[in-house]
Short mmCIF file of C-alpha atoms in Angstrom, two decimals:
data_model
loop_
_atom_site.label_atom_id
_atom_site.label_comp_id
_atom_site.label_asym_id
_atom_site.label_seq_id
_atom_site.Cartn_x
_atom_site.Cartn_y
_atom_site.Cartn_z
CA MET A 811 158.89 145.60 82.62
CA ARG A 812 155.50 144.77 81.25
CA LYS A 813 152.78 144.89 83.95
CA SER A 814 149.75 145.42 82.02
CA ARG A 815 148.52 146.08 78.48
CA ILE A 816 150.29 149.18 77.46
CA MET A 817 147.64 150.99 75.17
CA VAL A 818 147.02 154.26 73.73
CA ILE A 819 143.36 155.64 74.27
CA GLY A 820 141.28 156.10 71.34
CA ALA A 821 141.82 152.94 69.62
CA VAL A 822 140.64 153.01 65.85
CA GLY A 823 139.24 150.96 63.32
CA ILE A 824 139.49 147.37 65.09
CA ALA A 825 136.57 146.05 63.09
CA ALA A 826 138.21 147.07 59.80
CA ALA A 827 141.54 145.20 60.54
CA LEU A 828 139.44 142.04 60.78
CA ALA A 829 139.82 141.46 57.14
CA LEU A 830 143.28 139.92 57.59
CA THR A 831 145.28 139.22 54.28
CA ALA A 832 147.56 136.22 54.04
CA CYS A 833 150.70 136.68 56.24
CA SER A 834 152.90 134.49 53.98
CA SER A 835 154.78 133.15 57.04
CA GLY A 836 157.19 131.23 54.74
CA GLY A 837 156.28 127.64 56.23
CA SER A 838 158.97 124.99 56.36
CA GLY A 839 162.86 125.90 56.98
CA SER A 840 165.75 124.93 54.68
CA LYS A 841 168.90 123.16 55.90
CA ASP A 842 170.71 126.46 56.29
CA SER A 843 168.02 128.13 58.14
CA SER A 844 167.56 126.44 61.68
CA THR A 845 168.63 127.30 65.15
CA SER A 846 171.80 125.84 66.90
CA SER A 847 169.84 123.27 68.12
CA GLY A 848 168.37 122.29 64.83
CA ALA A 849 164.84 123.62 65.16
CA ALA A 850 163.37 125.18 62.05
CA PHE A 851 160.04 126.55 61.01
CA SER A 852 157.48 123.71 60.44
CA THR A 853 154.00 123.36 58.84
CA ASP A 854 153.77 119.75 59.74
CA GLY A 855 151.12 120.05 62.44
CA LYS A 856 148.39 117.54 61.58
CA GLY A 857 147.05 116.13 64.90
CA LYS A 858 149.11 118.49 66.97
CA THR A 859 148.19 121.09 69.39
CA LEU A 860 150.38 124.16 70.34
CA THR A 861 150.05 125.62 73.66
CA VAL A 862 150.49 129.42 73.93
CA TRP A 863 150.66 131.47 77.13
CA SER A 864 149.34 134.85 76.63
CA MET A 865 149.32 137.54 79.22
CA ASN A 866 146.00 139.31 80.37
CA GLY A 867 145.82 142.52 78.77
CA ASP A 868 148.18 142.22 76.09
CA LEU A 869 147.03 141.25 72.33
CA PRO A 870 143.25 141.77 71.98
CA ALA A 871 141.23 138.61 71.27
CA ASN A 872 140.58 139.28 67.73
CA VAL A 873 144.26 139.47 66.97
CA LEU A 874 145.01 136.41 68.64
CA THR A 875 142.18 134.75 66.70
CA ALA A 876 143.86 135.77 63.40
CA ILE A 877 146.94 134.54 64.39
CA ASN A 878 145.57 131.14 65.33
CA ASP A 879 143.43 131.05 62.25
CA GLU A 880 146.41 131.41 59.75
CA PHE A 881 148.59 129.19 61.76
CA THR A 882 145.99 126.57 61.60
CA LYS A 883 145.55 127.23 57.86
CA GLU A 884 149.30 126.73 57.32
CA THR A 885 150.02 123.94 59.50
CA GLY A 886 146.79 121.96 60.11
CA ALA A 887 147.59 122.17 63.97
CA LYS A 888 145.18 123.60 66.47
CA VAL A 889 146.05 126.20 69.24
CA LYS A 890 145.27 126.31 72.95
CA VAL A 891 145.66 129.80 74.22
CA GLN A 892 146.01 129.84 78.07
CA THR A 893 145.49 133.51 79.55
CA GLN A 894 147.88 134.24 82.24
CA GLN A 895 147.99 136.86 85.05
CA TRP A 896 151.08 139.32 85.70
CA ASP A 897 150.90 138.75 89.46
CA GLY A 898 153.31 136.00 90.21
CA ILE A 899 154.22 135.26 86.64
CA VAL A 900 157.97 135.10 86.84
CA THR A 901 157.89 132.36 89.42
CA LYS A 902 155.31 130.54 87.11
CA VAL A 903 157.18 130.95 84.10
CA THR A 904 160.62 130.05 86.01
CA THR A 905 158.86 126.83 87.28
CA ALA A 906 157.47 125.84 83.92
CA LEU A 907 160.69 126.31 82.13
CA SER A 908 162.43 123.74 84.43
CA SER A 909 159.79 121.14 84.13
CA ASN A 910 158.84 118.65 81.24
CA ASN A 911 155.47 119.98 80.78
CA VAL A 912 156.31 123.44 79.35
CA PRO A 913 154.12 125.59 76.88
CA ASP A 914 155.25 126.13 73.30
CA LEU A 915 155.23 130.00 73.49
CA ILE A 916 155.33 132.35 76.28
CA ASP A 917 154.42 135.86 76.20
CA VAL A 918 157.13 137.55 78.06
CA GLY A 919 157.68 141.13 79.40
CA ASN A 920 160.67 142.51 77.38
CA THR A 921 162.88 143.00 80.32
CA GLN A 922 162.25 139.49 81.54
CA ILE A 923 163.82 137.65 78.99
CA THR A 924 167.38 137.91 80.28
CA GLY A 925 166.49 136.19 83.36
CA TYR A 926 164.98 133.20 81.71
CA ALA A 927 167.64 132.91 78.99
CA ALA A 928 170.35 132.90 81.43
CA THR A 929 169.01 129.68 82.90
CA GLY A 930 169.04 127.94 79.40
CA GLY A 931 165.36 128.08 79.42
CA LEU A 932 164.71 129.62 76.01
CA LEU A 933 165.46 128.61 72.55
CA ASP A 934 168.16 130.71 70.72
CA ILE A 935 166.57 131.89 67.68
CA THR A 936 169.51 134.03 66.52
CA ALA A 937 170.05 132.30 63.06
CA LEU A 938 166.18 133.02 62.23
CA LYS A 939 166.13 136.40 63.10
CA ASP A 940 166.23 138.00 59.44
CA GLN A 941 163.30 135.27 58.40
CA LEU A 942 161.19 136.48 61.80
CA ALA A 943 161.61 139.93 60.98
CA GLN A 944 160.26 139.61 57.43
CA GLY A 945 161.99 142.79 56.25
CA GLN A 946 160.86 144.77 59.25
CA THR A 947 163.11 146.91 61.49
CA TRP A 948 162.03 145.99 64.84
CA LEU A 949 162.05 148.62 67.49
CA GLY A 950 165.24 148.77 69.58
CA GLY A 951 163.27 148.81 72.99
CA LEU A 952 161.74 145.35 71.95
CA VAL A 953 164.53 143.45 70.21
CA ASP A 954 167.65 144.78 72.54
CA PRO A 955 166.46 143.30 75.76
CA ALA A 956 165.72 140.07 73.89
CA THR A 957 169.20 139.84 72.76
CA VAL A 958 171.55 138.34 75.54
CA ASP A 959 175.20 138.39 74.97
CA GLY A 960 174.72 138.76 71.23
CA LYS A 961 172.12 135.89 70.96
CA LEU A 962 168.43 136.58 70.27
CA TYR A 963 165.71 134.71 72.50
CA GLY A 964 162.50 136.62 71.79
CA VAL A 965 160.33 137.90 68.96
CA PRO A 966 158.69 141.36 69.46
CA GLU A 967 155.07 141.39 70.13
CA LEU A 968 153.91 144.78 70.90
CA ALA A 969 155.05 147.96 72.43
CA GLY A 970 154.32 150.93 74.68
CA ALA A 971 156.23 154.25 74.89
CA ARG A 972 156.16 157.38 76.95
CA THR A 973 155.15 160.78 75.32
CA VAL A 974 154.83 164.30 76.03
CA ILE A 975 151.31 165.06 77.19
CA TYR A 976 149.98 168.62 77.34
CA ASN A 977 146.96 170.74 78.23
CA LYS A 978 145.86 172.58 74.96
CA GLN A 979 143.94 175.30 76.99
CA LEU A 980 147.09 176.12 79.18
CA TRP A 981 149.35 176.23 76.19
CA ALA A 982 146.88 178.32 74.22
CA ALA A 983 146.56 180.65 77.06
CA ALA A 984 150.28 181.29 76.83
CA GLY A 985 150.02 182.23 73.21
CA ILE A 986 151.12 178.85 71.96
CA THR A 987 148.96 177.35 69.24
CA THR A 988 151.55 174.81 67.50
CA GLU A 989 153.58 172.04 68.86
CA PRO A 990 157.30 172.50 69.13
CA LYS A 991 159.60 170.44 66.60
CA THR A 992 163.06 171.01 68.45
CA TYR A 993 164.44 171.26 71.85
CA ALA A 994 164.86 175.04 71.67
CA GLU A 995 161.27 175.50 70.35
CA PHE A 996 160.02 173.18 73.29
CA THR A 997 161.95 175.33 76.03
CA ALA A 998 160.82 178.60 74.67
CA ASP A 999 157.22 177.33 74.89
CA LEU A 1000 157.77 176.31 78.41
CA ASP A 1001 159.40 179.74 79.17
CA LYS A 1002 156.29 181.18 78.12
CA ILE A 1003 153.97 179.19 80.10
CA LYS A 1004 156.36 179.63 83.17
CA ALA A 1005 156.10 183.29 82.85
CA ALA A 1006 152.28 183.22 82.54
CA HIS A 1007 152.03 181.36 85.96
CA ALA A 1008 155.11 183.02 87.67
CA SER A 1009 152.81 184.09 90.70
CA ASP A 1010 152.04 180.43 91.62
CA PRO A 1011 155.03 178.40 93.14
CA ASN A 1012 152.97 175.22 92.96
CA PHE A 1013 152.51 175.59 89.11
CA ALA A 1014 154.85 173.76 86.56
CA ALA A 1015 155.17 174.31 83.30
CA PHE A 1016 156.58 170.71 82.79
CA TYR A 1017 155.94 168.72 86.03
CA LEU A 1018 158.74 166.22 86.26
CA PRO A 1019 159.62 164.38 89.55
CA GLY A 1020 163.29 163.99 90.44
CA GLN A 1021 163.02 160.30 91.00
CA TYR A 1022 161.25 159.70 87.55
CA TRP A 1023 164.38 158.10 86.29
CA TYR A 1024 162.86 156.52 83.17
CA ASP A 1025 162.30 160.26 82.01
CA GLY A 1026 165.70 161.35 83.19
CA LEU A 1027 167.58 158.54 81.12
CA GLN A 1028 166.33 160.09 78.04
CA TRP A 1029 168.61 163.06 78.54
CA VAL A 1030 171.61 160.36 78.99
CA TRP A 1031 170.64 158.46 75.86
CA ASP A 1032 169.91 161.84 73.84
CA ALA A 1033 173.59 163.08 74.75
CA GLY A 1034 175.13 159.68 73.64
CA GLY A 1035 175.77 158.25 77.17
CA LYS A 1036 174.67 154.84 78.36
CA ILE A 1037 174.15 153.13 81.86
CA VAL A 1038 176.74 150.33 81.33
CA SER A 1039 179.05 148.58 78.87
CA GLY A 1040 180.41 145.09 78.99
CA LYS A 1041 178.71 141.61 79.63
CA GLU A 1042 177.71 139.23 82.28
CA GLY A 1043 180.34 138.94 84.95
CA SER A 1044 182.22 142.21 83.59
CA TRP A 1045 179.85 145.05 83.50
CA LYS A 1046 181.27 148.67 83.95
CA GLY A 1047 179.04 151.54 84.77
CA GLU A 1048 179.21 154.56 82.36
CA LEU A 1049 177.10 157.06 83.93
CA SER A 1050 180.07 158.91 84.94
CA SER A 1051 181.48 159.13 81.13
CA SER A 1052 181.40 162.61 79.69
CA ALA A 1053 178.50 162.08 77.42
CA ALA A 1054 176.55 160.77 80.21
CA ILE A 1055 177.51 163.68 82.55
CA GLN A 1056 176.29 166.16 79.68
CA GLY A 1057 172.93 164.41 79.80
CA LEU A 1058 172.60 164.30 83.55
CA ASN A 1059 173.44 168.14 83.48
CA ASP A 1060 170.84 168.83 80.85
CA PHE A 1061 168.40 166.89 82.87
CA LYS A 1062 169.05 168.91 85.90
CA THR A 1063 168.69 172.18 84.09
CA PHE A 1064 165.38 171.14 82.57
CA GLN A 1065 163.97 169.75 85.91
CA ASN A 1066 165.00 172.75 88.05
CA THR A 1067 163.86 175.23 85.30
CA TYR A 1068 160.49 173.90 84.47
CA SER A 1069 159.18 171.78 87.39
CA THR A 1070 158.41 172.57 91.02
CA GLN A 1071 160.87 172.71 93.76
CA ALA A 1072 158.91 170.44 95.65
CA SER A 1073 159.07 167.87 92.80
CA GLN A 1074 162.90 167.44 93.26
CA THR A 1075 162.60 164.60 95.62
CA LEU A 1076 159.48 163.10 94.67
CA ASN A 1077 158.20 160.35 92.31
CA THR A 1078 155.32 160.10 90.07
CA ASP A 1079 153.09 158.49 92.59
CA LYS A 1080 152.87 161.12 95.53
CA PRO A 1081 151.30 163.13 94.29
CA ASP A 1082 150.11 161.15 91.37
CA GLN A 1083 151.37 162.94 88.48
CA ASP A 1084 148.23 162.47 86.38
CA GLN A 1085 146.03 163.78 89.02
CA TYR A 1086 148.45 166.89 89.47
CA PHE A 1087 148.30 167.61 85.80
CA ALA A 1088 144.48 166.95 85.62
CA ASP A 1089 144.00 169.42 88.71
CA GLY A 1090 145.46 172.12 86.53
CA HIS A 1091 148.58 172.25 88.41
CA ALA A 1092 151.01 171.65 85.38
CA ALA A 1093 150.65 172.32 81.77
CA THR A 1094 152.78 169.52 80.48
CA ILE A 1095 153.94 166.09 81.63
CA GLU A 1096 155.56 162.97 80.18
CA GLY A 1097 153.78 159.70 80.46
CA ASN A 1098 152.67 156.49 78.97
CA GLY A 1099 149.91 157.04 76.31
CA TRP A 1100 147.10 155.36 78.26
CA GLU A 1101 147.60 158.15 81.03
CA THR A 1102 145.54 160.60 78.88
CA GLY A 1103 142.44 158.26 80.02
CA SER A 1104 143.43 158.54 83.47
CA ILE A 1105 143.92 162.40 83.18
CA THR A 1106 140.28 162.48 81.78
CA THR A 1107 138.96 160.42 84.43
CA ASP A 1108 140.58 162.29 87.24
CA ASN A 1109 139.14 165.58 85.74
CA LYS A 1110 135.83 165.02 84.24
CA GLN A 1111 135.86 168.79 82.80
CA LEU A 1112 138.73 167.78 80.51
CA THR A 1113 138.25 165.74 77.42
CA ALA A 1114 140.41 164.09 74.95
CA ASP A 1115 140.03 167.20 72.70
CA ASP A 1116 141.85 169.33 75.42
CA LEU A 1117 144.77 167.16 75.39
CA GLY A 1118 147.87 166.70 72.84
CA THR A 1119 150.80 164.49 72.82
CA PHE A 1120 154.06 164.70 70.90
CA ALA A 1121 157.48 162.94 71.06
CA PHE A 1122 159.87 164.66 73.28
CA PRO A 1123 162.43 166.72 71.19
CA GLY A 1124 166.03 166.08 72.08
CA LYS A 1125 169.04 168.38 71.90
CA SER A 1126 170.54 165.86 69.75
CA GLY A 1127 168.05 166.97 66.88
CA ASP A 1128 166.11 163.66 67.02
CA THR A 1129 163.45 162.65 69.44
CA GLN A 1130 164.86 161.84 72.84
CA PRO A 1131 165.27 157.97 73.09
CA VAL A 1132 162.65 156.41 75.31
CA ASP A 1133 162.90 153.24 77.47
CA LEU A 1134 160.38 151.23 75.67
CA GLY A 1135 158.01 148.88 77.38
CA GLY A 1136 156.49 145.86 75.80
CA SER A 1137 156.34 142.15 75.31
CA ASP A 1138 158.11 139.53 73.28
CA TRP A 1139 157.28 135.95 72.32
CA ALA A 1140 159.59 133.33 73.62
CA ILE A 1141 160.02 129.68 72.87
CA PRO A 1142 160.97 127.25 75.63
CA ALA A 1143 164.02 125.25 75.16
CA LYS A 1144 162.01 122.28 76.22
CA SER A 1145 159.10 122.77 73.92
CA LYS A 1146 158.42 119.60 71.89
CA ASN A 1147 156.99 121.75 68.99
CA GLN A 1148 159.52 124.23 68.58
CA GLY A 1149 159.22 124.14 64.52
CA LEU A 1150 155.55 124.95 64.87
CA ALA A 1151 156.22 127.54 67.64
CA LEU A 1152 158.50 129.30 65.27
CA THR A 1153 155.78 129.39 62.45
CA TRP A 1154 153.38 130.76 65.17
CA ALA A 1155 155.67 133.36 66.13
CA LYS A 1156 156.56 134.46 62.56
CA ILE A 1157 152.91 134.88 61.81
CA ALA A 1158 152.44 136.95 64.99
CA ALA A 1159 155.28 139.48 63.88
CA SER A 1160 153.92 139.61 60.16
CA PRO A 1161 153.32 143.08 58.69
CA SER A 1162 149.46 141.96 58.45
CA ILE A 1163 149.13 140.95 62.02
CA GLN A 1164 151.04 144.13 62.99
CA LYS A 1165 148.60 146.11 61.14
CA MET A 1166 145.89 144.84 63.23
CA VAL A 1167 147.83 145.72 66.43
CA ALA A 1168 148.21 149.13 65.44
CA ALA A 1169 144.60 149.49 64.38
CA ALA A 1170 143.79 148.47 67.99
CA GLY A 1171 145.52 151.41 69.30
CA ILE A 1172 148.80 149.43 70.25
CA ILE A 1173 152.15 150.24 69.04
CA PRO A 1174 153.34 147.55 66.58
CA ILE A 1175 156.93 146.23 66.74
CA SER A 1176 158.67 147.94 63.80
CA THR A 1177 159.48 151.39 62.47
CA GLU A 1178 157.70 150.37 59.12
CA ALA A 1179 154.57 149.07 61.08
CA VAL A 1180 154.41 152.51 62.89
CA ASP A 1181 154.88 154.41 59.82
CA ALA A 1182 152.12 152.66 58.01
CA ALA A 1183 149.84 153.47 60.86
CA SER A 1184 150.60 157.15 60.92
CA SER A 1185 147.84 158.28 58.92
CA SER A 1186 144.96 156.90 61.07
CA LEU A 1187 146.37 157.76 64.35
CA THR A 1188 144.52 160.12 66.71
CA PRO A 1189 146.09 163.06 68.26
CA LEU A 1190 146.53 161.08 71.60
CA GLN A 1191 148.09 158.26 69.78
CA ILE A 1192 150.63 160.03 67.61
CA GLY A 1193 153.06 161.02 70.45
CA SER A 1194 153.80 157.61 71.80
CA PHE A 1195 153.72 155.94 68.30
CA THR A 1196 156.51 158.37 67.18
CA ALA A 1197 158.46 158.21 70.29
CA ALA A 1198 158.70 154.48 70.13
CA LYS A 1199 160.55 154.76 66.80
CA ASN A 1200 163.57 155.96 68.56
CA SER A 1201 163.66 153.58 71.66
CA THR A 1202 166.24 151.43 73.69
CA ALA A 1203 165.91 149.77 76.94
CA THR A 1204 167.79 149.07 80.23
CA PRO A 1205 170.71 146.82 80.12
CA SER A 1206 170.26 143.19 79.21
CA ALA A 1207 171.83 142.04 82.49
CA VAL A 1208 170.62 139.12 84.62
CA ASN A 1209 170.84 141.23 88.13
CA TRP A 1210 169.13 144.46 86.56
CA SER A 1211 166.36 143.76 88.75
CA THR A 1212 168.55 144.13 91.79
CA VAL A 1213 169.41 147.50 90.44
CA GLU A 1214 165.84 148.64 90.45
CA SER A 1215 165.01 147.08 93.79
CA ASP A 1216 167.86 148.93 95.31
CA LYS A 1217 166.51 152.32 93.92
CA THR A 1218 169.79 153.24 92.56
CA MET A 1219 168.21 155.16 89.62
CA GLU A 1220 165.69 156.75 91.62
CA THR A 1221 168.59 158.06 94.19
CA LEU A 1222 170.92 159.18 91.22
CA PHE A 1223 168.45 161.48 89.68
CA SER A 1224 166.71 162.98 92.66
CA SER A 1225 169.95 163.72 94.49
CA ILE A 1226 171.05 165.55 91.12
CA ALA A 1227 167.55 167.48 90.89
CA SER A 1228 167.73 168.49 94.56
CA GLY A 1229 171.45 169.27 94.39
CA SER A 1230 172.09 166.98 97.47
CA LYS A 1231 175.11 165.83 95.29
CA SER A 1232 177.03 167.03 92.29
CA VAL A 1233 176.37 165.51 89.04
CA GLU A 1234 179.51 164.02 89.09
CA ASP A 1235 179.60 162.42 92.62
CA ALA A 1236 176.09 161.03 92.13
CA ALA A 1237 177.10 159.62 88.76
CA LYS A 1238 180.10 158.04 90.28
CA ALA A 1239 178.18 156.56 93.26
CA ALA A 1240 175.52 155.10 91.05
CA ASP A 1241 178.26 153.55 88.64
CA ALA A 1242 179.70 151.69 91.72
CA SER A 1243 176.30 150.49 92.88
CA ILE A 1244 175.26 149.29 89.50
CA GLU A 1245 178.51 147.40 89.05
CA SER A 1246 178.33 145.85 92.57
CA ASP A 1247 174.93 144.83 91.63
CA LEU A 1248 175.43 143.48 88.18
CA ASN A 1249 178.52 141.76 88.79
CA LYS A 1250 177.51 139.68 91.86
#
């Protein structure tokens, strides 16, 4: 779930991106390009004002201005952007969606869409997906949670992804000067680092707290496993499947080999993994792109040049799939300006706007936009941008938040890391708990 803008430190070229080219949003819709409710792209905005709720810290002001300027140019309508705070936003949006005074577009955390859609509060835009995508391949971690029971309710806005973060000095001291491209190379490098610090039981070649389930799930997905299958009312836990068990075993082996014994039952907050890394107790961690800034703040002796990032190599031969954070644009079902809202969302998702998003150091919404930005990325951006191309998300289930509040996933991975339960028993227990929560 989005809590704040997920941003990579070291934004580049924001000013240069202000020279926005025409977005060619495609204006009015045809008879065969409308939603099930009849809503279609509209450019008839004379005398109208579109109300947009934008979350604090998401899109930069210059990007929102560019979208609004192009929208007004195409439609003649004005835009009123109302900045919202993350604290209490679910209650505020839920209340708004049930009223007759709704905004026309809402900036929604990617994992929040399921709950809003389940109440009938959002416009089904499935029929317009191709036109909204404009030839782009949207990142799975944004479009998947916006798709509920096969229907699309959100247009991707921006993304954030976890990446491997390493201390170049500690890696070089162990004789490693190039980044690994494969899982075998990665573990071989970590073996060298571990050997160089064998006398320090508190040092981790890769600090990986046992409760860090966002990271742990990457092994499950990389092995071809998944959390659940099915749909609303009939979800089935899949963590005890053979593929998921393989991934969980891989996680256990990696965690037990390269992290500290004390970390097996911990999460990333106590101790704070960024501080632990900054203090020199770990050579490598996995974190969000913005955590590099936290690390250099925690230890003023470290600079951006001392750090590197790369996408976590998977045993599968690809990078490990990451659980993507991010936001989507959703249109309330009660909006009186649905056609104009669709046009605004299409402009926001256009390649030209996404080029600006990338220039601001934020991961754009498609693999094509990520590739287009690759030549201008800094060493601290490259890891999370690359990782985002192979992304997924937690299940689009109405009650998934209950699973998280029950800490089912933290219990699963920490019990596996610590050995308090066998991998098979831990997976079966997690499946039973997840099924109970999701099928209530």
